[in-house]
Amino acid sequence: MLELELTRGPLLPQRDCRGGGESWHFSRSGFWQRVMQATDAFGSVVGEFLPRDLRRGGRLHWAGRELTLRPASSWRERYALTERERELVLIDGKSWGRRPVKMTLADFGAIEPGLLLLAAFIVRQLAVNVDGTSSAATTAAMSGSYSG
């Protein structure tokens, strides 16, 4: 049985991860913190998520593989990780709760532990972003303050 672990780092949103005898560090980068990267124990970038500009999802590069994280639901933060039209895993993300990420694997052998953990980290961060954006919009609408 493979055991995967995703733990918080000293600064949010960073994570240290272990699985299959390897370890990685996941973090956000870039001016707006939109790009998410995975580095191995030696500090080399092994994975990177590049979000779409206007819509949800984006491209995911992992150890030479080209994958896509695409929305799988219009109503909630559910994404499918695909490689050449083949669905590898379905991931539901929430910004809160005891289990903020739920994964359904189509074929466990088709996805490495590090890639699976990175996909979970990305979907969780996307859910937090959406929740933060909608909370800010609700607060602005409810406060009745307008300075324009």
Tab-separated table of C-alpha atoms in Angstrom:
chain	number	residue	atom	x	y	z
A	1	MET	CA	0.000	0.000	0.000
A	2	LEU	CA	1.380	3.380	-1.002
A	3	GLU	CA	1.242	6.091	1.662
A	4	LEU	CA	1.159	9.732	0.550
A	5	GLU	CA	1.583	12.706	2.866
A	6	LEU	CA	0.889	16.374	2.167
A	7	THR	CA	1.843	18.710	5.047
A	8	ARG	CA	1.922	22.470	5.451
A	9	GLY	CA	5.175	24.368	5.200
A	10	PRO	CA	6.223	27.309	7.401
A	11	LEU	CA	4.730	29.844	4.985
A	12	LEU	CA	1.349	29.294	3.408
A	13	PRO	CA	0.658	28.234	0.712
A	14	GLN	CA	3.662	25.903	0.683
A	15	ARG	CA	3.669	22.181	1.251
A	16	ASP	CA	6.237	19.497	1.863
A	17	CYS	CA	5.232	16.103	0.500
A	18	ARG	CA	6.415	12.530	0.733
A	19	GLY	CA	5.392	9.407	-1.115
A	20	GLY	CA	6.950	6.343	-2.651
A	21	GLY	CA	10.277	7.003	-0.914
A	22	GLU	CA	10.663	10.473	-2.443
A	23	SER	CA	9.982	14.002	-1.215
A	24	TRP	CA	8.966	17.261	-2.881
A	25	HIS	CA	8.290	20.862	-1.994
A	26	PHE	CA	5.279	22.597	-3.558
A	27	SER	CA	4.956	26.384	-3.705
A	28	ARG	CA	3.481	29.240	-5.683
A	29	SER	CA	5.628	31.604	-7.722
A	30	GLY	CA	5.354	34.594	-9.992
A	31	PHE	CA	4.180	38.129	-9.421
A	32	TRP	CA	0.527	37.194	-8.812
A	33	GLN	CA	1.445	33.800	-7.306
A	34	ARG	CA	-0.490	32.001	-10.075
A	35	VAL	CA	2.226	29.555	-11.172
A	36	MET	CA	2.694	26.544	-8.898
A	37	GLN	CA	5.910	24.548	-8.852
A	38	ALA	CA	7.210	21.272	-7.432
A	39	THR	CA	10.876	20.871	-6.568
A	40	ASP	CA	12.622	17.659	-5.607
A	41	ALA	CA	14.925	17.107	-2.616
A	42	PHE	CA	17.807	18.693	-4.565
A	43	GLY	CA	15.865	21.874	-5.386
A	44	SER	CA	15.358	21.063	-9.077
A	45	VAL	CA	11.970	21.934	-10.585
A	46	VAL	CA	10.229	18.664	-11.524
A	47	GLY	CA	6.701	19.972	-12.025
A	48	GLU	CA	4.947	23.207	-12.909
A	49	PHE	CA	1.327	24.298	-13.290
A	50	LEU	CA	0.529	27.153	-15.678
A	51	PRO	CA	-3.075	28.335	-15.258
A	52	ARG	CA	-5.271	29.516	-18.094
A	53	ASP	CA	-5.707	33.260	-18.362
A	54	LEU	CA	-9.497	33.514	-18.380
A	55	ARG	CA	-10.910	30.121	-17.465
A	56	ARG	CA	-10.287	27.512	-14.813
A	57	GLY	CA	-7.693	24.795	-15.207
A	58	GLY	CA	-4.407	24.898	-17.061
A	59	ARG	CA	-1.336	22.988	-18.217
A	60	LEU	CA	0.691	20.775	-15.908
A	61	HIS	CA	4.243	19.678	-16.703
A	62	TRP	CA	5.693	16.814	-14.669
A	63	ALA	CA	9.077	15.157	-15.323
A	64	GLY	CA	8.778	15.590	-19.098
A	65	ARG	CA	5.059	14.755	-19.252
A	66	GLU	CA	2.515	17.226	-20.651
A	67	LEU	CA	-0.829	17.052	-18.835
A	68	THR	CA	-3.971	19.153	-18.615
A	69	LEU	CA	-5.994	20.018	-15.548
A	70	ARG	CA	-9.458	20.801	-16.867
A	71	PRO	CA	-12.722	21.684	-15.107
A	72	ALA	CA	-15.008	18.662	-14.755
A	73	SER	CA	-17.965	20.521	-13.210
A	74	SER	CA	-19.601	23.895	-13.648
A	75	TRP	CA	-20.965	23.934	-10.103
A	76	ARG	CA	-17.995	23.085	-7.923
A	77	GLU	CA	-14.225	22.893	-7.904
A	78	ARG	CA	-13.886	19.523	-9.622
A	79	TYR	CA	-11.042	18.918	-12.054
A	80	ALA	CA	-9.883	16.063	-14.263
A	81	LEU	CA	-6.170	15.502	-14.781
A	82	THR	CA	-5.735	14.238	-18.329
A	83	GLU	CA	-2.906	13.169	-20.576
A	84	ARG	CA	-3.655	13.044	-24.312
A	85	GLU	CA	-7.436	12.895	-23.714
A	86	ARG	CA	-7.002	10.050	-21.180
A	87	GLU	CA	-8.432	10.867	-17.764
A	88	LEU	CA	-6.010	9.858	-15.002
A	89	VAL	CA	-7.692	11.221	-11.883
A	90	LEU	CA	-10.780	13.209	-10.891
A	91	ILE	CA	-10.166	15.675	-8.045
A	92	ASP	CA	-12.749	17.536	-5.946
A	93	GLY	CA	-11.413	20.492	-3.978
A	94	LYS	CA	-12.795	22.593	-1.135
A	95	SER	CA	-11.220	25.498	0.697
A	96	TRP	CA	-12.324	24.200	4.100
A	97	GLY	CA	-13.154	21.048	6.033
A	98	ARG	CA	-11.402	17.985	7.350
A	99	ARG	CA	-10.998	16.575	3.848
A	100	PRO	CA	-10.437	19.476	1.468
A	101	VAL	CA	-9.445	17.193	-1.437
A	102	LYS	CA	-11.107	14.007	-2.677
A	103	MET	CA	-9.534	11.995	-5.513
A	104	THR	CA	-10.886	9.249	-7.738
A	105	LEU	CA	-8.198	7.435	-9.722
A	106	ALA	CA	-8.982	5.793	-13.043
A	107	ASP	CA	-5.729	3.776	-13.031
A	108	PHE	CA	-3.441	3.939	-9.998
A	109	GLY	CA	-0.414	2.726	-11.943
A	110	ALA	CA	-0.673	5.540	-14.511
A	111	ILE	CA	0.208	8.342	-12.102
A	112	GLU	CA	3.296	8.813	-9.923
A	113	PRO	CA	2.906	9.751	-6.241
A	114	GLY	CA	4.510	13.176	-6.705
A	115	LEU	CA	2.259	14.066	-9.627
A	116	LEU	CA	-0.812	12.965	-7.673
A	117	LEU	CA	0.210	15.102	-4.678
A	118	LEU	CA	0.964	18.112	-6.896
A	119	ALA	CA	-2.446	17.814	-8.562
A	120	ALA	CA	-4.107	17.691	-5.110
A	121	PHE	CA	-2.121	20.766	-4.003
A	122	ILE	CA	-3.122	22.687	-7.152
A	123	VAL	CA	-6.832	21.866	-6.900
A	124	ARG	CA	-6.858	22.830	-3.209
A	125	GLN	CA	-5.207	26.168	-4.038
A	126	LEU	CA	-7.677	26.805	-6.872
A	127	ALA	CA	-10.583	26.124	-4.481
A	128	VAL	CA	-9.102	28.539	-1.918
A	129	ASN	CA	-8.719	31.197	-4.638
A	130	VAL	CA	-12.343	30.844	-5.759
A	131	ASP	CA	-13.641	30.906	-2.190
A	132	GLY	CA	-11.551	33.986	-1.360
A	133	THR	CA	-12.747	35.808	-4.469
A	134	SER	CA	-16.414	35.029	-3.835
A	135	SER	CA	-16.086	35.969	-0.142
A	136	ALA	CA	-14.555	39.322	-1.044
A	137	ALA	CA	-17.311	40.016	-3.574
A	138	THR	CA	-20.006	39.055	-1.050
A	139	THR	CA	-18.442	41.257	1.638
A	140	ALA	CA	-18.275	44.220	-0.747
A	141	ALA	CA	-21.884	43.723	-1.796
A	142	MET	CA	-23.131	43.314	1.771
A	143	SER	CA	-21.224	46.273	3.215
A	144	GLY	CA	-22.920	48.734	0.894
A	145	SER	CA	-19.772	50.772	0.592
A	146	TYR	CA	-19.047	52.236	-2.785
A	147	SER	CA	-16.366	54.795	-3.423
A	148	GLY	CA	-16.760	55.328	-7.153
